[in-house]
mmCIF file with all atom_site columns, C-alpha atoms in Angstrom:
data_model
loop_
_atom_site.group_PDB
_atom_site.id
_atom_site.type_symbol
_atom_site.label_atom_id
_atom_site.label_alt_id
_atom_site.label_comp_id
_atom_site.label_asym_id
_atom_site.label_entity_id
_atom_site.label_seq_id
_atom_site.pdbx_PDB_ins_code
_atom_site.Cartn_x
_atom_site.Cartn_y
_atom_site.Cartn_z
_atom_site.occupancy
_atom_site.B_iso_or_equiv
_atom_site.pdbx_formal_charge
_atom_site.auth_seq_id
_atom_site.auth_comp_id
_atom_site.auth_asym_id
_atom_site.auth_atom_id
_atom_site.pdbx_PDB_model_num
ATOM 1   C CA . TRP X 1 1   ? 131.224 105.478 61.317  1.00 42.00 ? 239 TRP X CA 1
ATOM 2   C CA . ASP X 1 2   ? 131.619 101.583 60.463  1.00 47.00 ? 240 ASP X CA 1
ATOM 3   C CA . LEU X 1 3   ? 129.890 100.095 57.199  1.00 41.00 ? 241 LEU X CA 1
ATOM 4   C CA . SER X 1 4   ? 126.932 98.571  59.291  1.00 51.00 ? 242 SER X CA 1
ATOM 5   C CA . THR X 1 5   ? 125.876 102.365 60.731  1.00 52.00 ? 243 THR X CA 1
ATOM 6   C CA . ALA X 1 6   ? 126.590 103.998 57.160  1.00 52.00 ? 244 ALA X CA 1
ATOM 7   C CA . THR X 1 7   ? 124.228 101.196 55.580  1.00 51.00 ? 245 THR X CA 1
ATOM 8   C CA . ARG X 1 8   ? 121.485 101.577 58.173  1.00 61.00 ? 246 ARG X CA 1
ATOM 9   C CA . ASP X 1 9   ? 121.492 105.585 58.142  1.00 70.00 ? 247 ASP X CA 1
ATOM 10  C CA . ARG X 1 10  ? 120.995 105.663 54.397  1.00 69.00 ? 248 ARG X CA 1
ATOM 11  C CA . GLY X 1 11  ? 117.114 105.572 55.075  1.00 76.00 ? 249 GLY X CA 1
ATOM 12  C CA . LEU X 1 12  ? 117.446 108.835 56.934  1.00 88.00 ? 250 LEU X CA 1
ATOM 13  C CA . PRO X 1 13  ? 117.086 112.401 55.334  1.00 86.00 ? 251 PRO X CA 1
ATOM 14  C CA . LYS X 1 14  ? 120.602 113.697 54.282  1.00 88.00 ? 252 LYS X CA 1
ATOM 15  C CA . ILE X 1 15  ? 120.216 116.432 56.904  1.00 90.00 ? 253 ILE X CA 1
ATOM 16  C CA . TRP X 1 16  ? 120.197 113.555 59.591  1.00 92.00 ? 254 TRP X CA 1
ATOM 17  C CA . ARG X 1 17  ? 122.315 110.877 57.763  1.00 88.00 ? 255 ARG X CA 1
ATOM 18  C CA . PHE X 1 18  ? 125.596 113.110 58.299  1.00 88.00 ? 256 PHE X CA 1
ATOM 19  C CA . MET X 1 19  ? 124.839 114.445 61.881  1.00 92.00 ? 257 MET X CA 1
ATOM 20  C CA . ASP X 1 20  ? 127.295 112.942 64.454  1.00 92.00 ? 258 ASP X CA 1
ATOM 21  C CA . GLN X 1 21  ? 126.021 111.279 67.898  1.00 92.00 ? 259 GLN X CA 1
ATOM 22  C CA . GLN X 1 22  ? 125.686 114.611 69.708  1.00 94.00 ? 260 GLN X CA 1
ATOM 23  C CA . GLU X 1 23  ? 123.695 116.266 66.772  1.00 96.00 ? 261 GLU X CA 1
ATOM 24  C CA . LYS X 1 24  ? 121.180 113.676 66.468  1.00 96.00 ? 262 LYS X CA 1
ATOM 25  C CA . ILE X 1 25  ? 120.568 113.584 70.220  1.00 96.00 ? 263 ILE X CA 1
ATOM 26  C CA . GLU X 1 26  ? 119.940 117.547 70.195  1.00 96.00 ? 264 GLU X CA 1
ATOM 27  C CA . GLY X 1 27  ? 118.012 116.803 67.174  1.00 96.00 ? 265 GLY X CA 1
ATOM 28  C CA . LEU X 1 28  ? 115.686 114.546 69.043  1.00 97.00 ? 266 LEU X CA 1
ATOM 29  C CA . LYS X 1 29  ? 114.693 117.280 71.523  1.00 96.00 ? 267 LYS X CA 1
ATOM 30  C CA . SER X 1 30  ? 112.265 118.713 68.769  1.00 96.00 ? 268 SER X CA 1
ATOM 31  C CA . SER X 1 31  ? 108.651 117.701 68.958  1.00 95.00 ? 269 SER X CA 1
ATOM 32  C CA . ASP X 1 32  ? 108.229 117.440 65.246  1.00 95.00 ? 270 ASP X CA 1
ATOM 33  C CA . VAL X 1 33  ? 110.841 114.930 64.234  1.00 96.00 ? 271 VAL X CA 1
ATOM 34  C CA . SER X 1 34  ? 109.067 112.582 61.664  1.00 95.00 ? 272 SER X CA 1
ATOM 35  C CA . SER X 1 35  ? 107.805 108.848 62.539  1.00 95.00 ? 273 SER X CA 1
ATOM 36  C CA . GLU X 1 36  ? 110.007 107.656 60.006  1.00 94.00 ? 274 GLU X CA 1
ATOM 37  C CA . ILE X 1 37  ? 113.379 108.902 61.422  1.00 95.00 ? 275 ILE X CA 1
ATOM 38  C CA . ILE X 1 38  ? 112.090 108.058 65.000  1.00 96.00 ? 276 ILE X CA 1
ATOM 39  C CA . ASP X 1 39  ? 111.819 104.299 64.041  1.00 95.00 ? 277 ASP X CA 1
ATOM 40  C CA . GLN X 1 40  ? 115.109 104.331 62.092  1.00 94.00 ? 278 GLN X CA 1
ATOM 41  C CA . LEU X 1 41  ? 116.923 106.125 65.232  1.00 96.00 ? 279 LEU X CA 1
ATOM 42  C CA . ALA X 1 42  ? 115.146 103.719 67.710  1.00 96.00 ? 280 ALA X CA 1
ATOM 43  C CA . ARG X 1 43  ? 116.904 100.673 65.966  1.00 93.00 ? 281 ARG X CA 1
ATOM 44  C CA . SER X 1 44  ? 120.348 102.603 66.299  1.00 93.00 ? 282 SER X CA 1
ATOM 45  C CA . GLU X 1 45  ? 123.338 100.264 67.430  1.00 93.00 ? 283 GLU X CA 1
ATOM 46  C CA . ASP X 1 46  ? 124.329 103.468 69.598  1.00 94.00 ? 284 ASP X CA 1
ATOM 47  C CA . TRP X 1 47  ? 122.523 103.311 72.897  1.00 96.00 ? 285 TRP X CA 1
ATOM 48  C CA . THR X 1 48  ? 122.517 106.681 73.852  1.00 96.00 ? 286 THR X CA 1
ATOM 49  C CA . VAL X 1 49  ? 120.794 107.632 70.387  1.00 96.00 ? 287 VAL X CA 1
ATOM 50  C CA . ARG X 1 50  ? 118.263 105.022 71.590  1.00 97.00 ? 288 ARG X CA 1
ATOM 51  C CA . GLN X 1 51  ? 118.060 106.572 74.843  1.00 97.00 ? 289 GLN X CA 1
ATOM 52  C CA . ALA X 1 52  ? 117.623 110.062 73.454  1.00 97.00 ? 290 ALA X CA 1
ATOM 53  C CA . VAL X 1 53  ? 114.559 108.345 71.357  1.00 98.00 ? 291 VAL X CA 1
ATOM 54  C CA . GLY X 1 54  ? 113.291 107.475 74.316  1.00 98.00 ? 292 GLY X CA 1
ATOM 55  C CA . TRP X 1 55  ? 113.486 111.070 75.746  1.00 98.00 ? 293 TRP X CA 1
ATOM 56  C CA . SER X 1 56  ? 112.282 112.540 72.835  1.00 98.00 ? 294 SER X CA 1
ATOM 57  C CA . PRO X 1 57  ? 108.568 114.183 72.549  1.00 97.00 ? 295 PRO X CA 1
ATOM 58  C CA . SER X 1 58  ? 108.436 112.993 69.052  1.00 97.00 ? 296 SER X CA 1
ATOM 59  C CA . THR X 1 59  ? 108.262 109.421 69.921  1.00 98.00 ? 297 THR X CA 1
ATOM 60  C CA . SER X 1 60  ? 105.373 107.638 69.596  1.00 97.00 ? 298 SER X CA 1
ATOM 61  C CA . GLU X 1 61  ? 103.819 105.124 72.238  1.00 97.00 ? 299 GLU X CA 1
ATOM 62  C CA . SER X 1 62  ? 104.535 102.138 70.107  1.00 97.00 ? 300 SER X CA 1
ATOM 63  C CA . ILE X 1 63  ? 108.094 103.127 69.735  1.00 97.00 ? 301 ILE X CA 1
ATOM 64  C CA . LEU X 1 64  ? 108.253 103.514 73.587  1.00 98.00 ? 302 LEU X CA 1
ATOM 65  C CA . GLU X 1 65  ? 106.758 100.115 74.179  1.00 97.00 ? 303 GLU X CA 1
ATOM 66  C CA . LYS X 1 66  ? 109.716 98.516  72.271  1.00 97.00 ? 304 LYS X CA 1
ATOM 67  C CA . LEU X 1 67  ? 112.321 100.672 73.783  1.00 98.00 ? 305 LEU X CA 1
ATOM 68  C CA . SER X 1 68  ? 110.813 99.888  77.152  1.00 97.00 ? 306 SER X CA 1
ATOM 69  C CA . SER X 1 69  ? 112.365 96.044  76.949  1.00 96.00 ? 307 SER X CA 1
ATOM 70  C CA . ASP X 1 70  ? 115.589 97.271  75.546  1.00 97.00 ? 308 ASP X CA 1
ATOM 71  C CA . GLU X 1 71  ? 118.513 95.264  76.510  1.00 96.00 ? 309 GLU X CA 1
ATOM 72  C CA . ASP X 1 72  ? 120.400 98.302  77.680  1.00 96.00 ? 310 ASP X CA 1
ATOM 73  C CA . GLU X 1 73  ? 118.899 99.769  81.113  1.00 95.00 ? 311 GLU X CA 1
ATOM 74  C CA . GLY X 1 74  ? 119.661 103.209 80.223  1.00 94.00 ? 312 GLY X CA 1
ATOM 75  C CA . VAL X 1 75  ? 117.204 103.198 76.975  1.00 97.00 ? 313 VAL X CA 1
ATOM 76  C CA . SER X 1 76  ? 114.670 101.143 78.954  1.00 97.00 ? 314 SER X CA 1
ATOM 77  C CA . LYS X 1 77  ? 114.440 103.625 81.921  1.00 96.00 ? 315 LYS X CA 1
ATOM 78  C CA . ALA X 1 78  ? 114.611 106.754 79.328  1.00 97.00 ? 316 ALA X CA 1
ATOM 79  C CA . ALA X 1 79  ? 111.486 105.268 77.822  1.00 97.00 ? 317 ALA X CA 1
ATOM 80  C CA . THR X 1 80  ? 109.664 104.890 80.554  1.00 97.00 ? 318 THR X CA 1
ATOM 81  C CA . ILE X 1 81  ? 110.778 106.882 83.774  1.00 96.00 ? 319 ILE X CA 1
ATOM 82  C CA . GLU X 1 82  ? 113.031 109.366 82.452  1.00 96.00 ? 320 GLU X CA 1
ATOM 83  C CA . ARG X 1 83  ? 110.947 110.657 79.805  1.00 96.00 ? 321 ARG X CA 1
ATOM 84  C CA . LEU X 1 84  ? 108.364 112.022 82.510  1.00 97.00 ? 322 LEU X CA 1
ATOM 85  C CA . LEU X 1 85  ? 110.976 114.537 83.480  1.00 97.00 ? 323 LEU X CA 1
ATOM 86  C CA . PRO X 1 86  ? 110.540 118.079 82.282  1.00 96.00 ? 324 PRO X CA 1
ATOM 87  C CA . MET X 1 87  ? 112.565 118.692 79.041  1.00 95.00 ? 325 MET X CA 1
ATOM 88  C CA . ASP X 1 88  ? 114.956 121.151 80.950  1.00 95.00 ? 326 ASP X CA 1
ATOM 89  C CA . TRP X 1 89  ? 116.149 117.765 83.144  1.00 97.00 ? 327 TRP X CA 1
ATOM 90  C CA . ARG X 1 90  ? 115.395 115.271 80.342  1.00 96.00 ? 328 ARG X CA 1
ATOM 91  C CA . PHE X 1 91  ? 118.282 115.611 78.018  1.00 96.00 ? 329 PHE X CA 1
ATOM 92  C CA . LEU X 1 92  ? 121.067 116.317 80.692  1.00 95.00 ? 330 LEU X CA 1
ATOM 93  C CA . SER X 1 93  ? 123.826 113.812 80.885  1.00 93.00 ? 331 SER X CA 1
ATOM 94  C CA . SER X 1 94  ? 124.116 111.648 84.031  1.00 93.00 ? 332 SER X CA 1
ATOM 95  C CA . GLY X 1 95  ? 127.048 114.060 85.061  1.00 94.00 ? 333 GLY X CA 1
ATOM 96  C CA . GLU X 1 96  ? 124.854 117.096 84.357  1.00 96.00 ? 334 GLU X CA 1
ATOM 97  C CA . LYS X 1 97  ? 122.002 115.860 86.566  1.00 96.00 ? 335 LYS X CA 1
ATOM 98  C CA . VAL X 1 98  ? 124.599 115.087 89.266  1.00 95.00 ? 336 VAL X CA 1
ATOM 99  C CA . ASP X 1 99  ? 126.051 118.508 89.088  1.00 95.00 ? 337 ASP X CA 1
ATOM 100 C CA . ARG X 1 100 ? 122.430 120.340 89.213  1.00 96.00 ? 338 ARG X CA 1
ATOM 101 C CA . LEU X 1 101 ? 121.371 118.262 92.326  1.00 95.00 ? 339 LEU X CA 1
ATOM 102 C CA . GLN X 1 102 ? 124.279 119.550 94.050  1.00 90.00 ? 340 GLN X CA 1
ATOM 103 C CA . GLU X 1 103 ? 123.420 122.957 93.171  1.00 92.00 ? 341 GLU X CA 1
ATOM 104 C CA . GLU X 1 104 ? 119.736 123.010 93.919  1.00 91.00 ? 342 GLU X CA 1
ATOM 105 C CA . GLU X 1 105 ? 117.019 121.647 95.999  1.00 91.00 ? 343 GLU X CA 1
ATOM 106 C CA . ALA X 1 106 ? 115.255 119.959 93.155  1.00 93.00 ? 344 ALA X CA 1
ATOM 107 C CA . GLU X 1 107 ? 111.324 119.749 93.285  1.00 95.00 ? 345 GLU X CA 1
ATOM 108 C CA . LEU X 1 108 ? 109.614 116.815 94.850  1.00 97.00 ? 346 LEU X CA 1
ATOM 109 C CA . ALA X 1 109 ? 108.241 115.398 91.618  1.00 97.00 ? 347 ALA X CA 1
ATOM 110 C CA . ILE X 1 110 ? 111.771 115.711 90.018  1.00 97.00 ? 348 ILE X CA 1
ATOM 111 C CA . LEU X 1 111 ? 113.592 113.777 92.939  1.00 98.00 ? 349 LEU X CA 1
ATOM 112 C CA . GLU X 1 112 ? 110.954 111.113 92.742  1.00 97.00 ? 350 GLU X CA 1
ATOM 113 C CA . ILE X 1 113 ? 111.794 110.350 88.964  1.00 97.00 ? 351 ILE X CA 1
ATOM 114 C CA . LEU X 1 114 ? 115.612 110.593 89.505  1.00 97.00 ? 352 LEU X CA 1
ATOM 115 C CA . ALA X 1 115 ? 115.492 108.067 92.599  1.00 97.00 ? 353 ALA X CA 1
ATOM 116 C CA . LYS X 1 116 ? 114.334 105.543 90.071  1.00 96.00 ? 354 LYS X CA 1
ATOM 117 C CA . VAL X 1 117 ? 117.084 106.265 87.118  1.00 95.00 ? 355 VAL X CA 1
ATOM 118 C CA . TRP X 1 118 ? 119.697 103.604 86.100  1.00 92.00 ? 356 TRP X CA 1
ATOM 119 C CA . ASP X 1 119 ? 122.809 105.637 86.800  1.00 95.00 ? 357 ASP X CA 1
ATOM 120 C CA . SER X 1 120 ? 123.814 104.999 90.477  1.00 95.00 ? 358 SER X CA 1
ATOM 121 C CA . ASP X 1 121 ? 125.849 108.199 90.584  1.00 94.00 ? 359 ASP X CA 1
ATOM 122 C CA . VAL X 1 122 ? 122.315 110.185 89.884  1.00 96.00 ? 360 VAL X CA 1
ATOM 123 C CA . ARG X 1 123 ? 120.650 108.147 92.553  1.00 97.00 ? 361 ARG X CA 1
ATOM 124 C CA . LYS X 1 124 ? 123.307 108.851 95.077  1.00 94.00 ? 362 LYS X CA 1
ATOM 125 C CA . ALA X 1 125 ? 122.973 112.792 94.419  1.00 95.00 ? 363 ALA X CA 1
ATOM 126 C CA . VAL X 1 126 ? 119.389 112.334 94.931  1.00 97.00 ? 364 VAL X CA 1
ATOM 127 C CA . ALA X 1 127 ? 120.230 110.704 98.385  1.00 96.00 ? 365 ALA X CA 1
ATOM 128 C CA . VAL X 1 128 ? 122.412 113.700 99.373  1.00 93.00 ? 366 VAL X CA 1
ATOM 129 C CA . ASN X 1 129 ? 120.047 116.351 98.212  1.00 94.00 ? 367 ASN X CA 1
ATOM 130 C CA . PRO X 1 130 ? 118.775 118.164 101.180 1.00 92.00 ? 368 PRO X CA 1
ATOM 131 C CA . ALA X 1 131 ? 115.327 118.410 99.552  1.00 95.00 ? 369 ALA X CA 1
ATOM 132 C CA . THR X 1 132 ? 114.790 114.801 99.294  1.00 96.00 ? 370 THR X CA 1
ATOM 133 C CA . PRO X 1 133 ? 111.909 113.533 101.765 1.00 97.00 ? 371 PRO X CA 1
ATOM 134 C CA . GLU X 1 134 ? 112.131 110.601 104.020 1.00 97.00 ? 372 GLU X CA 1
ATOM 135 C CA . HIS X 1 135 ? 109.773 108.303 101.891 1.00 97.00 ? 373 HIS X CA 1
ATOM 136 C CA . LEU X 1 136 ? 112.547 108.463 99.289  1.00 98.00 ? 374 LEU X CA 1
ATOM 137 C CA . LEU X 1 137 ? 115.424 108.264 101.259 1.00 97.00 ? 375 LEU X CA 1
ATOM 138 C CA . ALA X 1 138 ? 113.716 104.830 102.721 1.00 97.00 ? 376 ALA X CA 1
ATOM 139 C CA . ILE X 1 139 ? 113.895 103.525 99.379  1.00 97.00 ? 377 ILE X CA 1
ATOM 140 C CA . LEU X 1 140 ? 117.117 104.589 98.698  1.00 97.00 ? 378 LEU X CA 1
ATOM 141 C CA . ARG X 1 141 ? 118.629 103.015 101.941 1.00 96.00 ? 379 ARG X CA 1
ATOM 142 C CA . VAL X 1 142 ? 117.977 99.544  100.560 1.00 96.00 ? 380 VAL X CA 1
ATOM 143 C CA . ASP X 1 143 ? 119.271 100.437 97.168  1.00 96.00 ? 381 ASP X CA 1
ATOM 144 C CA . ASP X 1 144 ? 121.316 97.525  95.248  1.00 95.00 ? 382 ASP X CA 1
ATOM 145 C CA . ASP X 1 145 ? 124.274 99.916  95.039  1.00 94.00 ? 383 ASP X CA 1
ATOM 146 C CA . GLU X 1 146 ? 126.482 100.411 97.988  1.00 92.00 ? 384 GLU X CA 1
ATOM 147 C CA . SER X 1 147 ? 127.531 104.036 97.126  1.00 91.00 ? 385 SER X CA 1
ATOM 148 C CA . VAL X 1 148 ? 123.706 105.108 97.102  1.00 95.00 ? 386 VAL X CA 1
ATOM 149 C CA . LYS X 1 149 ? 123.591 103.473 100.618 1.00 94.00 ? 387 LYS X CA 1
ATOM 150 C CA . PHE X 1 150 ? 126.317 105.599 101.626 1.00 92.00 ? 388 PHE X CA 1
ATOM 151 C CA . GLY X 1 151 ? 124.734 108.809 99.999  1.00 93.00 ? 389 GLY X CA 1
ATOM 152 C CA . VAL X 1 152 ? 122.048 108.464 102.686 1.00 95.00 ? 390 VAL X CA 1
ATOM 153 C CA . LYS X 1 153 ? 124.362 108.343 105.206 1.00 93.00 ? 391 LYS X CA 1
ATOM 154 C CA . GLN X 1 154 ? 126.476 111.244 103.827 1.00 91.00 ? 392 GLN X CA 1
ATOM 155 C CA . ARG X 1 155 ? 123.716 113.663 104.589 1.00 91.00 ? 393 ARG X CA 1
ATOM 156 C CA . ASP X 1 156 ? 124.626 113.329 108.410 1.00 90.00 ? 394 ASP X CA 1
ATOM 157 C CA . LEU X 1 157 ? 128.158 114.604 107.667 1.00 89.00 ? 395 LEU X CA 1
ATOM 158 C CA . PRO X 1 158 ? 129.495 118.018 108.157 1.00 86.00 ? 396 PRO X CA 1
ATOM 159 C CA . ASN X 1 159 ? 128.770 120.420 105.476 1.00 81.00 ? 397 ASN X CA 1
ATOM 160 C CA . ALA X 1 160 ? 132.383 120.804 104.549 1.00 79.00 ? 398 ALA X CA 1
ATOM 161 C CA . LEU X 1 161 ? 132.865 116.876 104.434 1.00 84.00 ? 399 LEU X CA 1
ATOM 162 C CA . LYS X 1 162 ? 130.279 116.492 101.858 1.00 78.00 ? 400 LYS X CA 1
ATOM 163 C CA . ILE X 1 163 ? 132.032 118.422 99.156  1.00 76.00 ? 401 ILE X CA 1
ATOM 164 C CA . TYR X 1 164 ? 135.500 117.096 99.989  1.00 85.00 ? 402 TYR X CA 1
ATOM 165 C CA . ASP X 1 165 ? 137.178 114.883 97.318  1.00 86.00 ? 403 ASP X CA 1
ATOM 166 C CA . GLU X 1 166 ? 138.513 111.730 98.302  1.00 90.00 ? 404 GLU X CA 1
ATOM 167 C CA . ASP X 1 167 ? 142.186 112.657 99.189  1.00 93.00 ? 405 ASP X CA 1
ATOM 168 C CA . GLU X 1 168 ? 140.573 115.506 100.860 1.00 92.00 ? 406 GLU X CA 1
ATOM 169 C CA . THR X 1 169 ? 138.492 113.352 102.963 1.00 91.00 ? 407 THR X CA 1
ATOM 170 C CA . MET X 1 170 ? 141.637 110.956 103.813 1.00 92.00 ? 408 MET X CA 1
ATOM 171 C CA . GLU X 1 171 ? 143.476 113.847 104.798 1.00 91.00 ? 409 GLU X CA 1
ATOM 172 C CA . TRP X 1 172 ? 141.141 115.225 106.903 1.00 89.00 ? 410 TRP X CA 1
ATOM 173 C CA . ILE X 1 173 ? 140.507 111.735 108.905 1.00 88.00 ? 411 ILE X CA 1
ATOM 174 C CA . ARG X 1 174 ? 144.436 111.497 109.237 1.00 86.00 ? 412 ARG X CA 1
ATOM 175 C CA . CYS X 1 175 ? 144.896 115.046 110.658 1.00 84.00 ? 413 CYS X CA 1
ATOM 176 C CA . GLY X 1 176 ? 141.683 114.840 112.921 1.00 70.00 ? 414 GLY X CA 1
ATOM 177 C CA . THR X 1 177 ? 142.521 111.639 114.435 1.00 52.00 ? 415 THR X CA 1
ATOM 178 C CA . CYS X 1 178 ? 146.043 112.514 115.226 1.00 50.00 ? 416 CYS X CA 1
ATOM 179 C CA . GLU X 1 179 ? 144.852 115.682 117.041 1.00 49.00 ? 417 GLU X CA 1
ATOM 180 C CA . GLY X 1 180 ? 142.064 113.555 118.803 1.00 50.00 ? 418 GLY X CA 1
ATOM 181 C CA . GLN X 1 181 ? 139.304 115.928 116.951 1.00 57.00 ? 419 GLN X CA 1
ATOM 182 C CA . HIS X 1 182 ? 137.132 113.918 115.286 1.00 63.00 ? 420 HIS X CA 1
ATOM 183 C CA . ASP X 1 183 ? 133.605 112.596 116.324 1.00 77.00 ? 421 ASP X CA 1
ATOM 184 C CA . LYS X 1 184 ? 133.314 108.683 116.555 1.00 83.00 ? 422 LYS X CA 1
ATOM 185 C CA . ASP X 1 185 ? 129.925 108.825 114.722 1.00 87.00 ? 423 ASP X CA 1
ATOM 186 C CA . ILE X 1 186 ? 131.467 110.649 111.751 1.00 90.00 ? 424 ILE X CA 1
ATOM 187 C CA . LEU X 1 187 ? 133.916 108.292 111.230 1.00 90.00 ? 425 LEU X CA 1
ATOM 188 C CA . ASP X 1 188 ? 131.494 105.474 111.419 1.00 90.00 ? 426 ASP X CA 1
ATOM 189 C CA . ILE X 1 189 ? 129.626 107.155 108.520 1.00 91.00 ? 427 ILE X CA 1
ATOM 190 C CA . LEU X 1 190 ? 132.950 107.361 106.670 1.00 92.00 ? 428 LEU X CA 1
ATOM 191 C CA . SER X 1 191 ? 133.500 103.607 107.119 1.00 91.00 ? 429 SER X CA 1
ATOM 192 C CA . TYR X 1 192 ? 130.777 103.177 104.846 1.00 89.00 ? 430 TYR X CA 1
ATOM 193 C CA . SER X 1 193 ? 132.262 105.114 101.843 1.00 90.00 ? 431 SER X CA 1
ATOM 194 C CA . ASP X 1 194 ? 131.995 103.784 98.470  1.00 86.00 ? 432 ASP X CA 1
ATOM 195 C CA . SER X 1 195 ? 135.622 104.615 98.300  1.00 89.00 ? 433 SER X CA 1
ATOM 196 C CA . TRP X 1 196 ? 137.893 101.751 99.381  1.00 91.00 ? 434 TRP X CA 1
ATOM 197 C CA . ARG X 1 197 ? 140.676 104.150 100.259 1.00 94.00 ? 435 ARG X CA 1
ATOM 198 C CA . ILE X 1 198 ? 138.696 106.071 102.422 1.00 93.00 ? 436 ILE X CA 1
ATOM 199 C CA . ARG X 1 199 ? 137.406 103.071 104.536 1.00 92.00 ? 437 ARG X CA 1
ATOM 200 C CA . GLN X 1 200 ? 141.215 101.904 104.840 1.00 94.00 ? 438 GLN X CA 1
ATOM 201 C CA . THR X 1 201 ? 141.789 104.994 106.011 1.00 92.00 ? 439 THR X CA 1
ATOM 202 C CA . VAL X 1 202 ? 138.857 105.018 108.550 1.00 91.00 ? 440 VAL X CA 1
ATOM 203 C CA . ALA X 1 203 ? 139.990 101.633 109.660 1.00 91.00 ? 441 ALA X CA 1
ATOM 204 C CA . GLN X 1 204 ? 143.592 102.682 110.327 1.00 87.00 ? 442 GLN X CA 1
ATOM 205 C CA . SER X 1 205 ? 142.598 105.533 112.743 1.00 83.00 ? 443 SER X CA 1
ATOM 206 C CA . PRO X 1 206 ? 143.137 104.843 116.497 1.00 75.00 ? 444 PRO X CA 1
ATOM 207 C CA . ILE X 1 207 ? 139.819 105.883 117.139 1.00 65.00 ? 445 ILE X CA 1
#
């Protein structure tokens, strides 16, 4: 805590005043947080707390309106798009959303929301998810982030390659090209990778 945080949090009830960041975010999952607490936390200097206010089922339309123009995109998207997610998805971190998208074929309504979130890692995971329909892939193909565009191309890779990390992919390229086993189309996809090391390895391939 710094002095400004302590001063600002004086207006919170005692039980909330001494919560750390994660405890406040957990508390905001409730549907009966008072409007006074919501108003106070919506002005927090911690963007992750403001983001959780945007997700909270207790947050009023007037507060959501203010958060929709927040200078942090993670907050504005939470208040407008991400709060449409069911609760079991809404409060997941970006990393947790990515993990879940890698483990299951999400419902269309969820994919349509996650395709619009601020975090490019989540949008890329939507692009790779086997349940993502063509109309969403068409949007993700022209995403501003190169890693998301690569996610769409990545769908055409062999299943084993989809789960390789950077070093494993590079080793796969080196070993396969030495033995003349690799399909040029696969290397062409990898040449668009968001990893410069993979792109460099492809460029050095004799194929």
